[in-house]
């Protein structure tokens, strides 16, 4: 089995982190894996894992951008030259490109849905979901079934995992104490924290609105949000 994963870019974020963990796990199981994207901050992680990266112009949100033709051509050539058996797309643009690559190469195509999609007309005319879909949660699976009329049998639920073997990435007691001091926290504080893009789709507005009630019940609670 040889799997080519497609994503828009390798900038720091949830999809890129998910993809790196997935690629590492697949390689450890003896599966040949490749990654195609427009590159980004985390590309060095692929190099460290000795996973080949194919640079293609996927860094756009426009599903009809002319440069995607170049990406489709290069990926078709790569699939044929390396006898790739599966392609796996992780963003909407990657899904569109993967659907075209499948048409020209007959490779098996899978996609993972990392979020909720707007019901745009192009989704109806060119669904590009793949042979199988991976949903990361029950609400996401219901969204695909109810809003896009996708057969439930076509969707596989695989919830997000986390990397537990983080070894020397764990903070020691001194670093923990320094961080608490930096943020003005006392040992008695219970801390709610999150590191992410500060976007409405993350649901931070609900946490922020809930904080007064949480503090009322647990006065020593602090909330720290880190992101842009």
GROMACS .gro file of C-alpha atoms in nm:
model
  228
    1UNK     CA    1   0.000   0.000   0.000
    2UNK     CA    2   0.128   0.347  -0.095
    3UNK     CA    3  -0.067   0.649   0.029
    4UNK     CA    4  -0.033   1.007  -0.093
    5UNK     CA    5  -0.177   1.264   0.150
    6UNK     CA    6  -0.292   1.601   0.016
    7UNK     CA    7  -0.335   1.917   0.218
    8UNK     CA    8  -0.337   2.289   0.137
    9UNK     CA    9  -0.020   2.374   0.332
   10UNK     CA   10   0.192   2.269   0.627
   11UNK     CA   11   0.150   2.582   0.836
   12UNK     CA   12   0.113   2.539   1.211
   13UNK     CA   13  -0.245   2.435   1.284
   14UNK     CA   14  -0.480   2.150   1.363
   15UNK     CA   15  -0.487   1.981   1.022
   16UNK     CA   16  -0.108   1.986   0.985
   17UNK     CA   17  -0.060   1.847   1.336
   18UNK     CA   18  -0.318   1.575   1.271
   19UNK     CA   19  -0.150   1.488   0.942
   20UNK     CA   20   0.200   1.462   1.090
   21UNK     CA   21   0.079   1.226   1.364
   22UNK     CA   22  -0.106   1.018   1.104
   23UNK     CA   23   0.191   1.001   0.865
   24UNK     CA   24   0.425   0.901   1.146
   25UNK     CA   25   0.189   0.628   1.263
   26UNK     CA   26   0.138   0.488   0.913
   27UNK     CA   27   0.512   0.481   0.845
   28UNK     CA   28   0.575   0.299   1.173
   29UNK     CA   29   0.332   0.033   1.049
   30UNK     CA   30   0.540  -0.019   0.736
   31UNK     CA   31   0.314   0.171   0.495
   32UNK     CA   32   0.475   0.391   0.228
   33UNK     CA   33   0.345   0.745   0.272
   34UNK     CA   34   0.398   1.073   0.087
   35UNK     CA   35   0.266   1.424   0.144
   36UNK     CA   36   0.179   1.691  -0.114
   37UNK     CA   37   0.115   2.053  -0.024
   38UNK     CA   38   0.230   2.410  -0.082
   39UNK     CA   39   0.477   2.367   0.204
   40UNK     CA   40   0.504   2.561   0.528
   41UNK     CA   41   0.652   2.586   0.876
   42UNK     CA   42   0.613   2.216   0.957
   43UNK     CA   43   0.778   2.079   0.644
   44UNK     CA   44   1.098   2.017   0.842
   45UNK     CA   45   0.897   1.769   1.052
   46UNK     CA   46   0.842   1.560   0.740
   47UNK     CA   47   1.212   1.577   0.662
   48UNK     CA   48   1.292   1.452   1.013
   49UNK     CA   49   1.055   1.158   0.956
   50UNK     CA   50   1.215   1.097   0.613
   51UNK     CA   51   0.877   1.131   0.443
   52UNK     CA   52   0.888   1.268   0.088
   53UNK     CA   53   0.711   1.599   0.032
   54UNK     CA   54   0.582   1.700  -0.311
   55UNK     CA   55   0.562   2.077  -0.357
   56UNK     CA   56   0.245   2.169  -0.547
   57UNK     CA   57   0.045   2.497  -0.565
   58UNK     CA   58  -0.246   2.406  -0.336
   59UNK     CA   59  -0.231   2.714  -0.114
   60UNK     CA   60  -0.561   2.873  -0.216
   61UNK     CA   61  -0.924   2.867  -0.101
   62UNK     CA   62  -1.047   2.910  -0.457
   63UNK     CA   63  -1.159   2.568  -0.582
   64UNK     CA   64  -1.144   2.694  -0.942
   65UNK     CA   65  -0.802   2.861  -0.927
   66UNK     CA   66  -0.606   2.798  -1.252
   67UNK     CA   67  -0.293   2.693  -1.063
   68UNK     CA   68  -0.474   2.383  -0.940
   69UNK     CA   69  -0.441   2.247  -1.295
   70UNK     CA   70  -0.063   2.243  -1.239
   71UNK     CA   71  -0.112   2.059  -0.909
   72UNK     CA   72  -0.338   1.800  -1.070
   73UNK     CA   73  -0.091   1.736  -1.353
   74UNK     CA   74   0.209   1.698  -1.118
   75UNK     CA   75   0.020   1.470  -0.882
   76UNK     CA   76  -0.106   1.247  -1.163
   77UNK     CA   77   0.253   1.208  -1.280
   78UNK     CA   78   0.367   1.129  -0.926
   79UNK     CA   79   0.090   0.874  -0.868
   80UNK     CA   80   0.175   0.689  -1.188
   81UNK     CA   81   0.553   0.703  -1.144
   82UNK     CA   82   0.541   0.578  -0.783
   83UNK     CA   83   0.249   0.334  -0.821
   84UNK     CA   84   0.049   0.507  -0.549
   85UNK     CA   85  -0.255   0.301  -0.444
   86UNK     CA   86  -0.448   0.555  -0.233
   87UNK     CA   87  -0.480   0.932  -0.208
   88UNK     CA   88  -0.610   1.097   0.108
   89UNK     CA   89  -0.729   1.460   0.105
   90UNK     CA   90  -0.756   1.684   0.414
   91UNK     CA   91  -0.900   2.018   0.295
   92UNK     CA   92  -1.172   2.122   0.049
   93UNK     CA   93  -0.923   2.235  -0.219
   94UNK     CA   94  -0.728   1.913  -0.167
   95UNK     CA   95  -1.054   1.719  -0.211
   96UNK     CA   96  -1.121   1.886  -0.546
   97UNK     CA   97  -0.767   1.813  -0.666
   98UNK     CA   98  -0.785   1.454  -0.539
   99UNK     CA   99  -1.114   1.394  -0.722
  100UNK     CA  100  -0.954   1.499  -1.051
  101UNK     CA  101  -0.642   1.291  -0.985
  102UNK     CA  102  -0.866   0.991  -0.922
  103UNK     CA  103  -1.045   1.046  -1.254
  104UNK     CA  104  -0.715   1.039  -1.443
  105UNK     CA  105  -0.544   0.756  -1.251
  106UNK     CA  106  -0.823   0.538  -1.104
  107UNK     CA  107  -0.651   0.545  -0.764
  108UNK     CA  108  -0.861   0.489  -0.449
  109UNK     CA  109  -0.956   0.823  -0.293
  110UNK     CA  110  -1.034   0.889   0.076
  111UNK     CA  111  -1.099   1.223   0.247
  112UNK     CA  112  -1.104   1.340   0.606
  113UNK     CA  113  -1.349   1.615   0.703
  114UNK     CA  114  -1.181   1.834   0.963
  115UNK     CA  115  -1.468   2.079   1.003
  116UNK     CA  116  -1.814   2.181   0.893
  117UNK     CA  117  -1.882   2.292   0.537
  118UNK     CA  118  -2.103   2.565   0.392
  119UNK     CA  119  -2.363   2.441   0.145
  120UNK     CA  120  -2.215   2.613  -0.158
  121UNK     CA  121  -2.348   2.531  -0.509
  122UNK     CA  122  -2.010   2.392  -0.620
  123UNK     CA  123  -2.036   2.128  -0.348
  124UNK     CA  124  -2.357   2.008  -0.515
  125UNK     CA  125  -2.218   2.015  -0.869
  126UNK     CA  126  -1.880   1.867  -0.781
  127UNK     CA  127  -1.903   1.689  -0.443
  128UNK     CA  128  -1.548   1.545  -0.446
  129UNK     CA  129  -1.600   1.352  -0.122
  130UNK     CA  130  -1.411   1.041  -0.230
  131UNK     CA  131  -1.481   0.670  -0.204
  132UNK     CA  132  -1.487   0.691   0.175
  133UNK     CA  133  -1.504   0.981   0.423
  134UNK     CA  134  -1.358   1.004   0.770
  135UNK     CA  135  -1.555   1.217   1.017
  136UNK     CA  136  -1.383   1.325   1.339
  137UNK     CA  137  -1.698   1.340   1.553
  138UNK     CA  138  -2.061   1.232   1.564
  139UNK     CA  139  -2.192   1.588   1.499
  140UNK     CA  140  -1.965   1.610   1.195
  141UNK     CA  141  -2.095   1.278   1.064
  142UNK     CA  142  -2.455   1.394   1.113
  143UNK     CA  143  -2.369   1.720   0.934
  144UNK     CA  144  -2.248   1.526   0.629
  145UNK     CA  145  -2.554   1.299   0.628
  146UNK     CA  146  -2.817   1.568   0.691
  147UNK     CA  147  -2.674   1.864   0.498
  148UNK     CA  148  -2.508   1.685   0.206
  149UNK     CA  149  -2.717   1.365   0.187
  150UNK     CA  150  -2.412   1.138   0.204
  151UNK     CA  151  -2.483   0.775   0.286
  152UNK     CA  152  -2.399   0.693   0.647
  153UNK     CA  153  -2.238   0.370   0.525
  154UNK     CA  154  -1.984   0.577   0.331
  155UNK     CA  155  -1.868   0.763   0.643
  156UNK     CA  156  -1.626   0.621   0.899
  157UNK     CA  157  -1.605   0.783   1.243
  158UNK     CA  158  -1.244   0.811   1.365
  159UNK     CA  159  -1.213   1.058   1.650
  160UNK     CA  160  -0.897   1.267   1.686
  161UNK     CA  161  -0.617   1.109   1.885
  162UNK     CA  162  -0.327   1.268   2.065
  163UNK     CA  163   0.039   1.174   2.073
  164UNK     CA  164   0.105   1.030   2.419
  165UNK     CA  165   0.475   0.952   2.374
  166UNK     CA  166   0.599   1.309   2.409
  167UNK     CA  167   0.906   1.221   2.619
  168UNK     CA  168   1.132   1.523   2.672
  169UNK     CA  169   0.858   1.763   2.557
  170UNK     CA  170   0.710   1.748   2.908
  171UNK     CA  171   0.776   2.056   3.121
  172UNK     CA  172   0.979   2.009   3.437
  173UNK     CA  173   0.861   2.155   3.768
  174UNK     CA  174   1.085   2.462   3.735
  175UNK     CA  175   0.949   2.552   3.388
  176UNK     CA  176   0.593   2.501   3.511
  177UNK     CA  177   0.656   2.736   3.803
  178UNK     CA  178   0.811   2.997   3.573
  179UNK     CA  179   0.514   2.979   3.335
  180UNK     CA  180   0.266   3.024   3.619
  181UNK     CA  181   0.468   3.323   3.742
  182UNK     CA  182   0.475   3.472   3.389
  183UNK     CA  183   0.095   3.455   3.363
  184UNK     CA  184   0.040   3.577   3.719
  185UNK     CA  185  -0.096   3.246   3.844
  186UNK     CA  186  -0.077   3.107   4.195
  187UNK     CA  187  -0.045   2.742   4.284
  188UNK     CA  188  -0.404   2.748   4.406
  189UNK     CA  189  -0.541   2.862   4.068
  190UNK     CA  190  -0.731   2.617   3.853
  191UNK     CA  191  -0.644   2.703   3.492
  192UNK     CA  192  -0.853   2.658   3.179
  193UNK     CA  193  -0.625   2.699   2.879
  194UNK     CA  194  -0.636   2.669   2.502
  195UNK     CA  195  -0.390   2.724   2.218
  196UNK     CA  196  -0.561   2.782   1.882
  197UNK     CA  197  -0.668   3.032   1.620
  198UNK     CA  198  -0.907   3.280   1.780
  199UNK     CA  199  -1.196   3.216   1.543
  200UNK     CA  200  -1.569   3.186   1.609
  201UNK     CA  201  -1.570   2.833   1.469
  202UNK     CA  202  -1.360   2.728   1.771
  203UNK     CA  203  -1.648   2.821   2.004
  204UNK     CA  204  -1.449   3.050   2.233
  205UNK     CA  205  -1.748   3.281   2.263
  206UNK     CA  206  -1.925   3.015   2.469
  207UNK     CA  207  -1.630   2.972   2.704
  208UNK     CA  208  -1.596   3.348   2.749
  209UNK     CA  209  -1.967   3.389   2.824
  210UNK     CA  210  -1.950   3.099   3.069
  211UNK     CA  211  -1.650   3.231   3.262
  212UNK     CA  212  -1.844   3.462   3.503
  213UNK     CA  213  -2.056   3.166   3.616
  214UNK     CA  214  -1.751   2.942   3.645
  215UNK     CA  215  -1.568   3.204   3.854
  216UNK     CA  216  -1.877   3.249   4.069
  217UNK     CA  217  -1.870   2.878   4.150
  218UNK     CA  218  -1.490   2.844   4.157
  219UNK     CA  219  -1.341   3.188   4.237
  220UNK     CA  220  -0.977   3.085   4.186
  221UNK     CA  221  -1.030   2.979   3.823
  222UNK     CA  222  -0.826   3.152   3.553
  223UNK     CA  223  -0.870   3.127   3.174
  224UNK     CA  224  -0.582   3.170   2.930
  225UNK     CA  225  -0.636   3.176   2.554
  226UNK     CA  226  -0.327   3.174   2.332
  227UNK     CA  227  -0.353   3.240   1.959
  228UNK     CA  228  -0.415   3.494   1.685
   0.00000   0.00000   0.00000
